[in-house]
PDB file of C-alpha atoms and ligand atoms in Angstrom:
ATOM      1  CA  MET B   1     148.426 202.815 -23.591  1.00 86.00           C
ATOM      2  CA  LEU B   2     144.885 203.440 -21.572  1.00 96.00           C
ATOM      3  CA  LYS B   3     143.247 203.088 -24.461  1.00 97.00           C
ATOM      4  CA  GLY B   4     140.483 199.777 -23.818  1.00 97.00           C
ATOM      5  CA  LYS B   5     142.447 199.560 -20.695  1.00 97.00           C
ATOM      6  CA  ASP B   6     141.213 197.587 -17.697  1.00 98.00           C
ATOM      7  CA  ILE B   7     142.146 199.714 -14.104  1.00 98.00           C
ATOM      8  CA  VAL B   8     141.592 196.795 -11.180  1.00 97.00           C
ATOM      9  CA  ALA B   9     144.353 197.839  -9.063  1.00 95.00           C
ATOM     10  CA  ILE B  10     146.955 200.999  -9.166  1.00 95.00           C
ATOM     11  CA  ASN B  11     149.742 198.343 -10.336  1.00 94.00           C
ATOM     12  CA  ASP B  12     147.684 198.107 -13.294  1.00 96.00           C
ATOM     13  CA  LEU B  13     148.749 201.554 -14.099  1.00 97.00           C
ATOM     14  CA  SER B  14     152.488 202.512 -15.610  1.00 97.00           C
ATOM     15  CA  GLN B  15     153.553 206.100 -13.269  1.00 95.00           C
ATOM     16  CA  ASP B  16     153.628 207.641 -16.484  1.00 96.00           C
ATOM     17  CA  GLU B  17     150.120 206.928 -17.794  1.00 97.00           C
ATOM     18  CA  ILE B  18     148.945 207.644 -13.660  1.00 97.00           C
ATOM     19  CA  GLU B  19     151.384 210.828 -14.755  1.00 96.00           C
ATOM     20  CA  ARG B  20     149.107 211.243 -17.977  1.00 97.00           C
ATOM     21  CA  ILE B  21     145.578 210.775 -16.644  1.00 98.00           C
ATOM     22  CA  LEU B  22     146.805 213.511 -13.373  1.00 97.00           C
ATOM     23  CA  ASN B  23     147.786 216.208 -15.996  1.00 97.00           C
ATOM     24  CA  LYS B  24     144.675 215.568 -18.583  1.00 98.00           C
ATOM     25  CA  ALA B  25     142.815 215.949 -15.679  1.00 98.00           C
ATOM     26  CA  ARG B  26     143.945 219.373 -14.969  1.00 98.00           C
ATOM     27  CA  GLU B  27     142.187 220.827 -18.407  1.00 97.00           C
ATOM     28  CA  MET B  28     139.536 218.808 -16.875  1.00 98.00           C
ATOM     29  CA  VAL B  29     138.979 221.051 -14.482  1.00 98.00           C
ATOM     30  CA  PRO B  30     136.859 224.212 -15.723  1.00 98.00           C
ATOM     31  CA  ILE B  31     134.951 221.383 -17.865  1.00 98.00           C
ATOM     32  CA  ALA B  32     134.033 219.613 -14.577  1.00 98.00           C
ATOM     33  CA  ARG B  33     133.274 222.669 -13.052  1.00 98.00           C
ATOM     34  CA  ALA B  34     130.891 223.904 -16.054  1.00 97.00           C
ATOM     35  CA  GLU B  35     132.802 226.540 -17.173  1.00 98.00           C
ATOM     36  CA  LYS B  36     133.245 225.198 -20.783  1.00 98.00           C
ATOM     37  CA  LYS B  37     131.172 222.506 -22.725  1.00 97.00           C
ATOM     38  CA  SER B  38     132.287 219.415 -23.937  1.00 97.00           C
ATOM     39  CA  ARG B  39     130.699 216.742 -26.465  1.00 97.00           C
ATOM     40  CA  LEU B  40     134.039 214.590 -25.926  1.00 98.00           C
ATOM     41  CA  LEU B  41     131.892 211.483 -25.367  1.00 98.00           C
ATOM     42  CA  GLU B  42     128.788 211.666 -26.410  1.00 98.00           C
ATOM     43  CA  GLY B  43     126.951 208.746 -27.562  1.00 98.00           C
ATOM     44  CA  ARG B  44     129.109 206.899 -25.300  1.00 98.00           C
ATOM     45  CA  ILE B  45     127.316 205.032 -22.722  1.00 98.00           C
ATOM     46  CA  LEU B  46     128.601 204.136 -18.946  1.00 98.00           C
ATOM     47  CA  ALA B  47     127.361 201.139 -16.927  1.00 98.00           C
ATOM     48  CA  SER B  48     127.553 201.997 -13.591  1.00 97.00           C
ATOM     49  CA  PHE B  49     127.243 198.700 -11.554  1.00 97.00           C
ATOM     50  CA  PHE B  50     127.145 199.341  -7.421  1.00 97.00           C
ATOM     51  CA  PHE B  51     126.199 196.137  -5.814  1.00 96.00           C
ATOM     52  CA  GLU B  52     127.647 198.863  -2.455  1.00 95.00           C
ATOM     53  CA  PRO B  53     126.401 202.070  -1.366  1.00 95.00           C
ATOM     54  CA  SER B  54     127.931 205.144  -2.598  1.00 96.00           C
ATOM     55  CA  THR B  55     127.737 208.478  -2.354  1.00 97.00           C
ATOM     56  CA  ARG B  56     131.518 210.073  -4.014  1.00 98.00           C
ATOM     57  CA  THR B  57     132.288 207.193  -6.764  1.00 98.00           C
ATOM     58  CA  ARG B  58     128.911 206.368  -8.460  1.00 98.00           C
ATOM     59  CA  LEU B  59     127.749 210.559  -8.373  1.00 98.00           C
ATOM     60  CA  SER B  60     131.162 212.287  -9.419  1.00 98.00           C
ATOM     61  CA  PHE B  61     131.028 209.071 -12.211  1.00 98.00           C
ATOM     62  CA  GLU B  62     128.613 209.553 -13.514  1.00 98.00           C
ATOM     63  CA  THR B  63     128.625 213.593 -13.537  1.00 98.00           C
ATOM     64  CA  ALA B  64     132.145 213.015 -15.384  1.00 98.00           C
ATOM     65  CA  MET B  65     130.680 210.938 -18.039  1.00 98.00           C
ATOM     66  CA  GLN B  66     127.846 213.412 -18.261  1.00 98.00           C
ATOM     67  CA  ARG B  67     129.375 216.015 -18.628  1.00 98.00           C
ATOM     68  CA  LEU B  68     131.406 215.258 -21.697  1.00 98.00           C
ATOM     69  CA  GLY B  69     128.465 214.283 -23.480  1.00 98.00           C
ATOM     70  CA  GLY B  70     128.315 210.505 -22.404  1.00 98.00           C
ATOM     71  CA  SER B  71     125.150 209.287 -21.090  1.00 98.00           C
ATOM     72  CA  VAL B  72     125.431 206.281 -17.898  1.00 98.00           C
ATOM     73  CA  ILE B  73     122.434 203.663 -17.031  1.00 97.00           C
ATOM     74  CA  THR B  74     122.643 202.437 -13.811  1.00 96.00           C
ATOM     75  CA  VAL B  75     122.270 199.732 -11.076  1.00 94.00           C
ATOM     76  CA  THR B  76     122.366 199.985  -7.393  1.00 95.00           C
ATOM     77  CA  GLY B  77     122.394 197.212  -5.091  1.00 94.00           C
ATOM     78  CA  GLN B  78     121.394 193.922  -6.223  1.00 90.00           C
ATOM     79  CA  GLU B  79     117.815 194.435  -5.713  1.00 89.00           C
ATOM     80  CA  GLY B  80     115.995 195.248  -8.689  1.00 86.00           C
ATOM     81  CA  THR B  81     118.068 193.002 -11.045  1.00 91.00           C
ATOM     82  CA  SER B  82     118.369 189.647 -12.034  1.00 93.00           C
ATOM     83  CA  ILE B  83     121.433 188.701 -10.045  1.00 92.00           C
ATOM     84  CA  ILE B  84     117.494 188.165  -7.245  1.00 94.00           C
ATOM     85  CA  LYS B  85     117.531 185.655 -10.021  1.00 95.00           C
ATOM     86  CA  GLY B  86     120.493 183.268  -9.528  1.00 94.00           C
ATOM     87  CA  GLU B  87     121.903 185.608 -12.401  1.00 95.00           C
ATOM     88  CA  THR B  88     125.925 185.512 -12.192  1.00 95.00           C
ATOM     89  CA  LEU B  89     128.571 188.733 -11.900  1.00 94.00           C
ATOM     90  CA  ALA B  90     130.000 186.837 -15.153  1.00 95.00           C
ATOM     91  CA  ASP B  91     126.619 186.940 -17.410  1.00 95.00           C
ATOM     92  CA  THR B  92     125.538 190.328 -15.540  1.00 95.00           C
ATOM     93  CA  VAL B  93     128.247 191.180 -16.593  1.00 94.00           C
ATOM     94  CA  ARG B  94     128.613 190.341 -20.222  1.00 94.00           C
ATOM     95  CA  MET B  95     124.425 191.615 -20.631  1.00 94.00           C
ATOM     96  CA  ALA B  96     126.630 195.315 -19.141  1.00 94.00           C
ATOM     97  CA  GLU B  97     128.918 195.021 -22.576  1.00 94.00           C
ATOM     98  CA  CYS B  98     125.895 194.167 -24.732  1.00 96.00           C
ATOM     99  CA  PHE B  99     124.247 197.536 -23.470  1.00 97.00           C
ATOM    100  CA  SER B 100     127.443 200.288 -22.764  1.00 98.00           C
ATOM    101  CA  ASP B 101     130.649 200.392 -23.738  1.00 98.00           C
ATOM    102  CA  ILE B 102     133.104 201.076 -19.612  1.00 98.00           C
ATOM    103  CA  ILE B 103     131.785 199.193 -16.765  1.00 98.00           C
ATOM    104  CA  VAL B 104     132.266 200.768 -13.415  1.00 98.00           C
ATOM    105  CA  LEU B 105     132.011 198.276 -10.471  1.00 98.00           C
ATOM    106  CA  ARG B 106     131.738 198.545  -7.015  1.00 97.00           C
ATOM    107  CA  HIS B 107     131.495 194.578  -5.542  1.00 97.00           C
ATOM    108  CA  PRO B 108     131.615 193.921  -1.884  1.00 95.00           C
ATOM    109  CA  ARG B 109     133.670 190.864  -2.471  1.00 95.00           C
ATOM    110  CA  GLU B 110     137.427 191.464  -3.110  1.00 95.00           C
ATOM    111  CA  GLY B 111     139.012 190.009  -6.660  1.00 96.00           C
ATOM    112  CA  ALA B 112     135.178 190.873  -8.207  1.00 97.00           C
ATOM    113  CA  ALA B 113     136.495 193.663 -10.234  1.00 97.00           C
ATOM    114  CA  ARG B 114     139.722 191.458 -11.828  1.00 97.00           C
ATOM    115  CA  LEU B 115     137.004 188.479 -12.165  1.00 97.00           C
ATOM    116  CA  ALA B 116     134.689 190.855 -14.259  1.00 97.00           C
ATOM    117  CA  ALA B 117     137.118 192.448 -15.995  1.00 97.00           C
ATOM    118  CA  GLY B 118     138.325 188.766 -17.096  1.00 97.00           C
ATOM    119  CA  PHE B 119     134.840 188.089 -18.779  1.00 96.00           C
ATOM    120  CA  SER B 120     133.901 191.396 -20.078  1.00 96.00           C
ATOM    121  CA  ASN B 121     135.350 192.585 -23.209  1.00 96.00           C
ATOM    122  CA  ILE B 122     135.019 196.109 -23.232  1.00 98.00           C
ATOM    123  CA  PRO B 123     137.202 198.003 -20.668  1.00 98.00           C
ATOM    124  CA  VAL B 124     136.436 197.217 -16.074  1.00 98.00           C
ATOM    125  CA  ILE B 125     137.088 199.700 -13.680  1.00 98.00           C
ATOM    126  CA  ASN B 126     137.015 199.317 -10.103  1.00 98.00           C
ATOM    127  CA  GLY B 127     134.866 201.716  -7.981  1.00 98.00           C
ATOM    128  CA  GLY B 128     135.926 199.017  -5.083  1.00 96.00           C
ATOM    129  CA  ASP B 129     135.779 195.792  -4.581  1.00 96.00           C
ATOM    130  CA  GLY B 130     135.862 194.712  -1.252  1.00 93.00           C
ATOM    131  CA  ALA B 131     138.223 195.009   1.301  1.00 89.00           C
ATOM    132  CA  GLY B 132     140.690 195.056  -1.635  1.00 91.00           C
ATOM    133  CA  GLN B 133     141.021 198.435  -4.289  1.00 93.00           C
ATOM    134  CA  HIS B 134     139.887 201.249  -5.069  1.00 95.00           C
ATOM    135  CA  PRO B 135     142.493 202.596  -8.011  1.00 97.00           C
ATOM    136  CA  THR B 136     140.274 205.488  -9.016  1.00 98.00           C
ATOM    137  CA  GLN B 137     139.961 207.341  -5.370  1.00 98.00           C
ATOM    138  CA  THR B 138     144.069 207.159  -5.219  1.00 97.00           C
ATOM    139  CA  LEU B 139     144.295 208.925  -8.760  1.00 98.00           C
ATOM    140  CA  LEU B 140     142.252 211.946  -7.240  1.00 98.00           C
ATOM    141  CA  ASP B 141     144.335 211.664  -4.182  1.00 98.00           C
ATOM    142  CA  LEU B 142     147.248 211.991  -5.486  1.00 98.00           C
ATOM    143  CA  PHE B 143     145.878 214.634  -8.124  1.00 98.00           C
ATOM    144  CA  THR B 144     145.046 216.574  -4.283  1.00 98.00           C
ATOM    145  CA  ILE B 145     148.020 216.112  -3.124  1.00 98.00           C
ATOM    146  CA  LYS B 146     150.056 217.193  -6.215  1.00 97.00           C
ATOM    147  CA  GLU B 147     147.958 219.989  -7.228  1.00 96.00           C
ATOM    148  CA  GLU B 148     149.169 221.373  -3.000  1.00 96.00           C
ATOM    149  CA  PHE B 149     153.130 219.459  -3.174  1.00 97.00           C
ATOM    150  CA  ASN B 150     155.659 219.813  -6.168  1.00 82.00           C
ATOM    151  CA  ASP B 151     157.313 216.824  -5.576  1.00 94.00           C
ATOM    152  CA  ILE B 152     155.577 213.219  -3.461  1.00 96.00           C
ATOM    153  CA  SER B 153     158.922 212.377  -2.772  1.00 96.00           C
ATOM    154  CA  LYS B 154     160.559 214.491  -0.643  1.00 97.00           C
ATOM    155  CA  LEU B 155     156.266 213.990   1.679  1.00 98.00           C
ATOM    156  CA  HIS B 156     156.322 211.975   5.217  1.00 98.00           C
ATOM    157  CA  VAL B 157     152.548 211.064   4.608  1.00 98.00           C
ATOM    158  CA  THR B 158     150.174 209.562   7.426  1.00 98.00           C
ATOM    159  CA  ILE B 159     147.561 207.079   6.845  1.00 98.00           C
ATOM    160  CA  ALA B 160     145.585 206.774  10.218  1.00 98.00           C
ATOM    161  CA  GLY B 161     142.482 203.849  11.052  1.00 97.00           C
ATOM    162  CA  ASP B 162     141.304 201.485   9.764  1.00 96.00           C
ATOM    163  CA  LEU B 163     144.678 200.286   7.603  1.00 97.00           C
ATOM    164  CA  LYS B 164     143.373 196.838   7.517  1.00 96.00           C
ATOM    165  CA  TYR B 165     139.360 196.438   5.186  1.00 93.00           C
ATOM    166  CA  GLY B 166     140.104 200.576   4.602  1.00 93.00           C
ATOM    167  CA  ARG B 167     140.814 199.949   0.737  1.00 93.00           C
ATOM    168  CA  THR B 168     141.329 203.252  -0.189  1.00 94.00           C
ATOM    169  CA  THR B 169     144.930 203.188   2.011  1.00 96.00           C
ATOM    170  CA  HIS B 170     145.940 200.392   0.085  1.00 95.00           C
ATOM    171  CA  SER B 171     145.998 201.536  -3.697  1.00 95.00           C
ATOM    172  CA  LEU B 172     147.435 204.743  -1.791  1.00 97.00           C
ATOM    173  CA  SER B 173     150.598 202.727   0.496  1.00 97.00           C
ATOM    174  CA  VAL B 174     151.880 201.650  -3.196  1.00 96.00           C
ATOM    175  CA  ALA B 175     151.561 204.292  -5.706  1.00 97.00           C
ATOM    176  CA  LEU B 176     152.530 206.666  -2.338  1.00 98.00           C
ATOM    177  CA  SER B 177     156.068 204.358  -2.213  1.00 97.00           C
ATOM    178  CA  ARG B 178     156.369 203.961  -5.677  1.00 96.00           C
ATOM    179  CA  MET B 179     156.824 207.547  -5.969  1.00 96.00           C
ATOM    180  CA  GLY B 180     158.877 208.350  -3.473  1.00 97.00           C
ATOM    181  CA  ALA B 181     156.940 209.049  -0.221  1.00 98.00           C
ATOM    182  CA  SER B 182     157.417 208.318   3.188  1.00 98.00           C
ATOM    183  CA  LEU B 183     155.084 206.644   5.597  1.00 98.00           C
ATOM    184  CA  SER B 184     154.023 206.705   8.844  1.00 98.00           C
ATOM    185  CA  PHE B 185     150.925 203.824   9.148  1.00 98.00           C
ATOM    186  CA  VAL B 186     149.035 204.746  11.929  1.00 98.00           C
ATOM    187  CA  ALA B 187     145.912 201.838  13.410  1.00 97.00           C
ATOM    188  CA  PRO B 188     145.571 200.147  16.330  1.00 96.00           C
ATOM    189  CA  PRO B 189     147.578 196.394  15.925  1.00 95.00           C
ATOM    190  CA  THR B 190     144.572 194.711  14.944  1.00 94.00           C
ATOM    191  CA  ILE B 191     143.356 196.924  12.418  1.00 96.00           C
ATOM    192  CA  GLN B 192     147.313 197.604  10.798  1.00 97.00           C
ATOM    193  CA  MET B 193     148.251 197.523   7.264  1.00 97.00           C
ATOM    194  CA  PRO B 194     148.486 193.716   5.378  1.00 96.00           C
ATOM    195  CA  ASP B 195     150.923 192.262   5.189  1.00 97.00           C
ATOM    196  CA  HIS B 196     150.924 192.311   2.108  1.00 95.00           C
ATOM    197  CA  ILE B 197     150.601 195.345   1.197  1.00 96.00           C
ATOM    198  CA  LEU B 198     153.370 196.248   3.306  1.00 97.00           C
ATOM    199  CA  ASP B 199     155.880 193.201   1.949  1.00 97.00           C
ATOM    200  CA  GLU B 200     155.028 195.315  -1.770  1.00 96.00           C
ATOM    201  CA  ILE B 201     155.897 198.344  -0.098  1.00 96.00           C
ATOM    202  CA  SER B 202     158.727 197.322   1.685  1.00 97.00           C
ATOM    203  CA  GLY B 203     160.236 195.466  -1.823  1.00 96.00           C
ATOM    204  CA  MET B 204     160.372 199.194  -3.555  1.00 95.00           C
ATOM    205  CA  GLY B 205     162.339 200.042  -0.664  1.00 95.00           C
ATOM    206  CA  ALA B 206     159.880 202.451   1.249  1.00 95.00           C
ATOM    207  CA  ASP B 207     160.236 204.320   4.316  1.00 97.00           C
ATOM    208  CA  HIS B 208     157.594 203.793   6.705  1.00 98.00           C
ATOM    209  CA  GLU B 209     156.845 202.600   9.875  1.00 98.00           C
ATOM    210  CA  LEU B 210     154.132 201.249  11.743  1.00 98.00           C
ATOM    211  CA  SER B 211     152.587 202.880  15.100  1.00 97.00           C
ATOM    212  CA  SER B 212     149.324 203.412  16.884  1.00 96.00           C
ATOM    213  CA  ASP B 213     150.293 207.067  18.249  1.00 96.00           C
ATOM    214  CA  LEU B 214     148.552 209.493  15.754  1.00 97.00           C
ATOM    215  CA  MET B 215     149.940 212.557  17.920  1.00 96.00           C
ATOM    216  CA  GLY B 216     153.439 211.816  18.033  1.00 97.00           C
ATOM    217  CA  CYS B 217     153.086 211.920  14.485  1.00 98.00           C
ATOM    218  CA  ILE B 218     151.504 214.994  13.037  1.00 98.00           C
ATOM    219  CA  PRO B 219     154.578 217.364  13.466  1.00 98.00           C
ATOM    220  CA  LYS B 220     156.668 215.469  11.196  1.00 98.00           C
ATOM    221  CA  THR B 221     153.037 215.366   8.529  1.00 98.00           C
ATOM    222  CA  ASP B 222     152.936 216.436   5.177  1.00 98.00           C
ATOM    223  CA  VAL B 223     149.888 214.339   4.263  1.00 98.00           C
ATOM    224  CA  LEU B 224     147.145 213.959   7.399  1.00 98.00           C
ATOM    225  CA  TYR B 225     144.856 210.808   5.489  1.00 98.00           C
ATOM    226  CA  MET B 226     141.690 209.728   8.013  1.00 98.00           C
ATOM    227  CA  THR B 227     140.007 207.213   7.200  1.00 97.00           C
ATOM    228  CA  ARG B 228     136.973 205.601   8.476  1.00 95.00           C
ATOM    229  CA  ILE B 229     136.740 202.361  10.477  1.00 95.00           C
ATOM    230  CA  GLN B 230     134.914 200.331   8.299  1.00 91.00           C
ATOM    231  CA  LYS B 231     132.131 198.967  10.258  1.00 92.00           C
ATOM    232  CA  GLU B 232     130.483 196.581   7.585  1.00 90.00           C
ATOM    233  CA  ARG B 233     133.847 194.506   7.298  1.00 91.00           C
ATOM    234  CA  PHE B 234     134.224 193.526  10.987  1.00 93.00           C
ATOM    235  CA  PRO B 235     132.901 189.973  10.991  1.00 90.00           C
ATOM    236  CA  ASP B 236     133.294 189.851  14.685  1.00 91.00           C
ATOM    237  CA  PHE B 237     130.909 193.141  16.028  1.00 92.00           C
ATOM    238  CA  GLU B 238     132.614 192.708  19.686  1.00 91.00           C
ATOM    239  CA  GLU B 239     136.304 193.522  17.775  1.00 91.00           C
ATOM    240  CA  TYR B 240     134.811 196.594  15.852  1.00 93.00           C
ATOM    241  CA  ILE B 241     133.565 197.745  19.042  1.00 93.00           C
ATOM    242  CA  LYS B 242     137.097 197.569  20.354  1.00 92.00           C
ATOM    243  CA  VAL B 243     137.946 199.731  17.484  1.00 92.00           C
ATOM    244  CA  ALA B 244     135.421 202.680  17.194  1.00 92.00           C
ATOM    245  CA  GLY B 245     136.667 206.014  17.900  1.00 86.00           C
ATOM    246  CA  ALA B 246     139.875 204.668  18.217  1.00 86.00           C
ATOM    247  CA  PHE B 247     141.379 208.020  16.116  1.00 90.00           C
ATOM    248  CA  ARG B 248     138.957 211.497  16.273  1.00 94.00           C
ATOM    249  CA  LEU B 249     141.346 214.374  15.097  1.00 97.00           C
ATOM    250  CA  ASP B 250     139.620 217.173  16.432  1.00 96.00           C
ATOM    251  CA  LEU B 251     141.104 221.269  16.119  1.00 97.00           C
ATOM    252  CA  ASP B 252     143.571 221.146  19.834  1.00 96.00           C
ATOM    253  CA  MET B 253     145.309 218.318  17.580  1.00 97.00           C
ATOM    254  CA  LEU B 254     146.560 220.889  14.818  1.00 97.00           C
ATOM    255  CA  GLU B 255     148.382 222.611  17.624  1.00 96.00           C
ATOM    256  CA  ASN B 256     151.499 221.111  16.251  1.00 95.00           C
ATOM    257  CA  ALA B 257     151.097 220.163  12.744  1.00 98.00           C
ATOM    258  CA  LYS B 258     153.416 221.813  10.116  1.00 97.00           C
ATOM    259  CA  LYS B 259     151.645 225.459   8.335  1.00 95.00           C
ATOM    260  CA  GLY B 260     151.109 224.032   5.099  1.00 96.00           C
ATOM    261  CA  MET B 261     149.876 220.704   6.507  1.00 98.00           C
ATOM    262  CA  ILE B 262     146.801 218.773   4.666  1.00 98.00           C
ATOM    263  CA  VAL B 263     143.905 216.299   5.778  1.00 98.00           C
ATOM    264  CA  MET B 264     142.480 214.200   3.580  1.00 98.00           C
ATOM    265  CA  HIS B 265     140.249 211.637   3.891  1.00 98.00           C
ATOM    266  CA  PRO B 266     138.274 210.021   1.205  1.00 97.00           C
ATOM    267  CA  LEU B 267     134.889 210.287   2.628  1.00 97.00           C
ATOM    268  CA  PRO B 268     132.626 209.699   4.658  1.00 96.00           C
ATOM    269  CA  ARG B 269     133.629 210.603   8.234  1.00 97.00           C
ATOM    270  CA  VAL B 270     131.710 209.307  11.005  1.00 94.00           C
ATOM    271  CA  ASP B 271     133.404 210.755  13.847  1.00 94.00           C
ATOM    272  CA  GLU B 272     137.355 210.304  13.541  1.00 96.00           C
ATOM    273  CA  VAL B 273     137.875 214.181  12.152  1.00 97.00           C
ATOM    274  CA  HIS B 274     135.732 217.037  13.827  1.00 97.00           C
ATOM    275  CA  PRO B 275     133.768 219.694  12.007  1.00 98.00           C
ATOM    276  CA  ASP B 276     135.764 221.783  13.722  1.00 97.00           C
ATOM    277  CA  ILE B 277     138.433 220.905  11.422  1.00 98.00           C
ATOM    278  CA  ASP B 278     136.202 221.787   7.810  1.00 98.00           C
ATOM    279  CA  PRO B 279     136.822 225.856   7.869  1.00 98.00           C
ATOM    280  CA  THR B 280     140.959 225.543   8.623  1.00 97.00           C
ATOM    281  CA  GLU B 281     143.253 225.790   6.143  1.00 97.00           C
ATOM    282  CA  HIS B 282     144.338 222.195   6.515  1.00 98.00           C
ATOM    283  CA  ALA B 283     140.977 220.464   5.261  1.00 98.00           C
ATOM    284  CA  ARG B 284     141.008 219.017   1.794  1.00 98.00           C
ATOM    285  CA  TYR B 285     138.328 216.633   2.382  1.00 98.00           C
ATOM    286  CA  PHE B 286     135.726 218.414  -0.084  1.00 98.00           C
ATOM    287  CA  GLN B 287     138.052 219.592  -2.648  1.00 98.00           C
ATOM    288  CA  GLN B 288     139.544 215.713  -2.782  1.00 98.00           C
ATOM    289  CA  ALA B 289     135.606 214.951  -2.932  1.00 98.00           C
ATOM    290  CA  PHE B 290     135.586 217.029  -5.930  1.00 98.00           C
ATOM    291  CA  ASN B 291     138.344 216.225  -8.191  1.00 98.00           C
ATOM    292  CA  GLY B 292     137.059 213.012  -8.286  1.00 98.00           C
ATOM    293  CA  VAL B 293     135.501 214.657 -10.803  1.00 98.00           C
ATOM    294  CA  PRO B 294     138.400 215.912 -12.820  1.00 98.00           C
ATOM    295  CA  VAL B 295     140.050 212.608 -12.545  1.00 98.00           C
ATOM    296  CA  ARG B 296     137.115 210.189 -13.249  1.00 98.00           C
ATOM    297  CA  MET B 297     136.438 212.596 -17.001  1.00 98.00           C
ATOM    298  CA  ALA B 298     139.923 212.501 -17.506  1.00 98.00           C
ATOM    299  CA  LEU B 299     140.178 208.844 -16.617  1.00 98.00           C
ATOM    300  CA  LEU B 300     136.768 208.147 -19.242  1.00 98.00           C
ATOM    301  CA  SER B 301     138.070 210.000 -21.804  1.00 98.00           C
ATOM    302  CA  LEU B 302     141.476 208.281 -22.052  1.00 98.00           C
ATOM    303  CA  ILE B 303     139.973 205.424 -21.356  1.00 98.00           C
ATOM    304  CA  LEU B 304     137.484 205.246 -24.516  1.00 98.00           C
ATOM    305  CA  GLU B 305     139.254 207.960 -26.885  1.00 97.00           C
ATOM    306  CA  GLY B 306     142.469 207.602 -26.198  1.00 94.00           C
ATOM    307  CA  ASP B 307     145.280 210.575 -25.866  1.00 84.00           C
ATOM    308  CA  ILE B 308     143.649 213.083 -27.628  1.00 71.00           C
TER     309      ILE B 308
HETATM  310  N1  LIG Q 401     135.194 207.943  -1.344  1.00 79.97           N
HETATM  311  C1  LIG Q 401     134.031 206.927  -1.760  1.00 79.97           C
HETATM  312  O1  LIG Q 401     135.401 205.676  -2.417  1.00 79.97           O
HETATM  313  O2  LIG Q 401     132.956 207.413  -1.398  1.00 79.97           O
HETATM  314  P1  LIG Q 401     131.820 206.922  -1.908  1.00 79.97           P
HETATM  315  O3  LIG Q 401     131.814 205.379  -0.517  1.00 79.97           O
HETATM  316  O4  LIG Q 401     130.479 207.410  -1.192  1.00 79.97           O
HETATM  317  O5  LIG Q 401     131.373 206.099  -3.153  1.00 79.97           O
END
């Protein structure tokens, strides 16, 4: 039952609920493309609270709400809010509750979305909490993979880059493990996947390996999920410098890739996927970004209106 639910971590959703969201997202595609009109969420208001920079998550949530006839109130950054005067997150969330029907929150602190959900009587969706999770990114990642491949349990997915601070990789790894995919985690040792995620996926019996050899993993890979080194999350800039540019995927590196292998990236990218890859049959990252709209339309409609 998704109506009224908070979505803070991917494990807040059962497998059945994930399937329902992805199926509903498929129905939403023509509305997301403005080929069909909908007033499903007319009169509903989304409070879009982004206390960290965002292009895709904020704009796709706001587009999703508006494509369904709803409205949006937005905060970007703490500047211009009463947080600057000392107002707490709890009181900020209580105010959103006075003015809207659902909150999407991005916050630099891991755990902030769970805290907000505890204070709120309206649903809270985590739009990314520090180095924690990004569950709606995972839903659109799963949608993108499922549109390409029928059976996720037969796939080998290589997740490369900053696996320590890259929150999208945390929720995606958990979801893919639940669905039976095998995984390669490719990163320099200092920014490998955190132990708590490895423990969780080991507990599910997921077939996985840790590696620092991206080239060696490519030939067996069906989905190559590249990520940015999260410069802003390193407490020590010297440590960032040691791993900056660790993996740069270029056309030559795809020579031994499977014909149907897709390259995904949650974006923004810096230098880890060369633009020469953009026009190839492998690139899916721009389609992936678009998929954020139908997936978030599905999520908003199921949480606010239920399965109608
Ligand atoms: N993928 C993603 O979360 O992008 P933004 O930071 O631009 O929202």
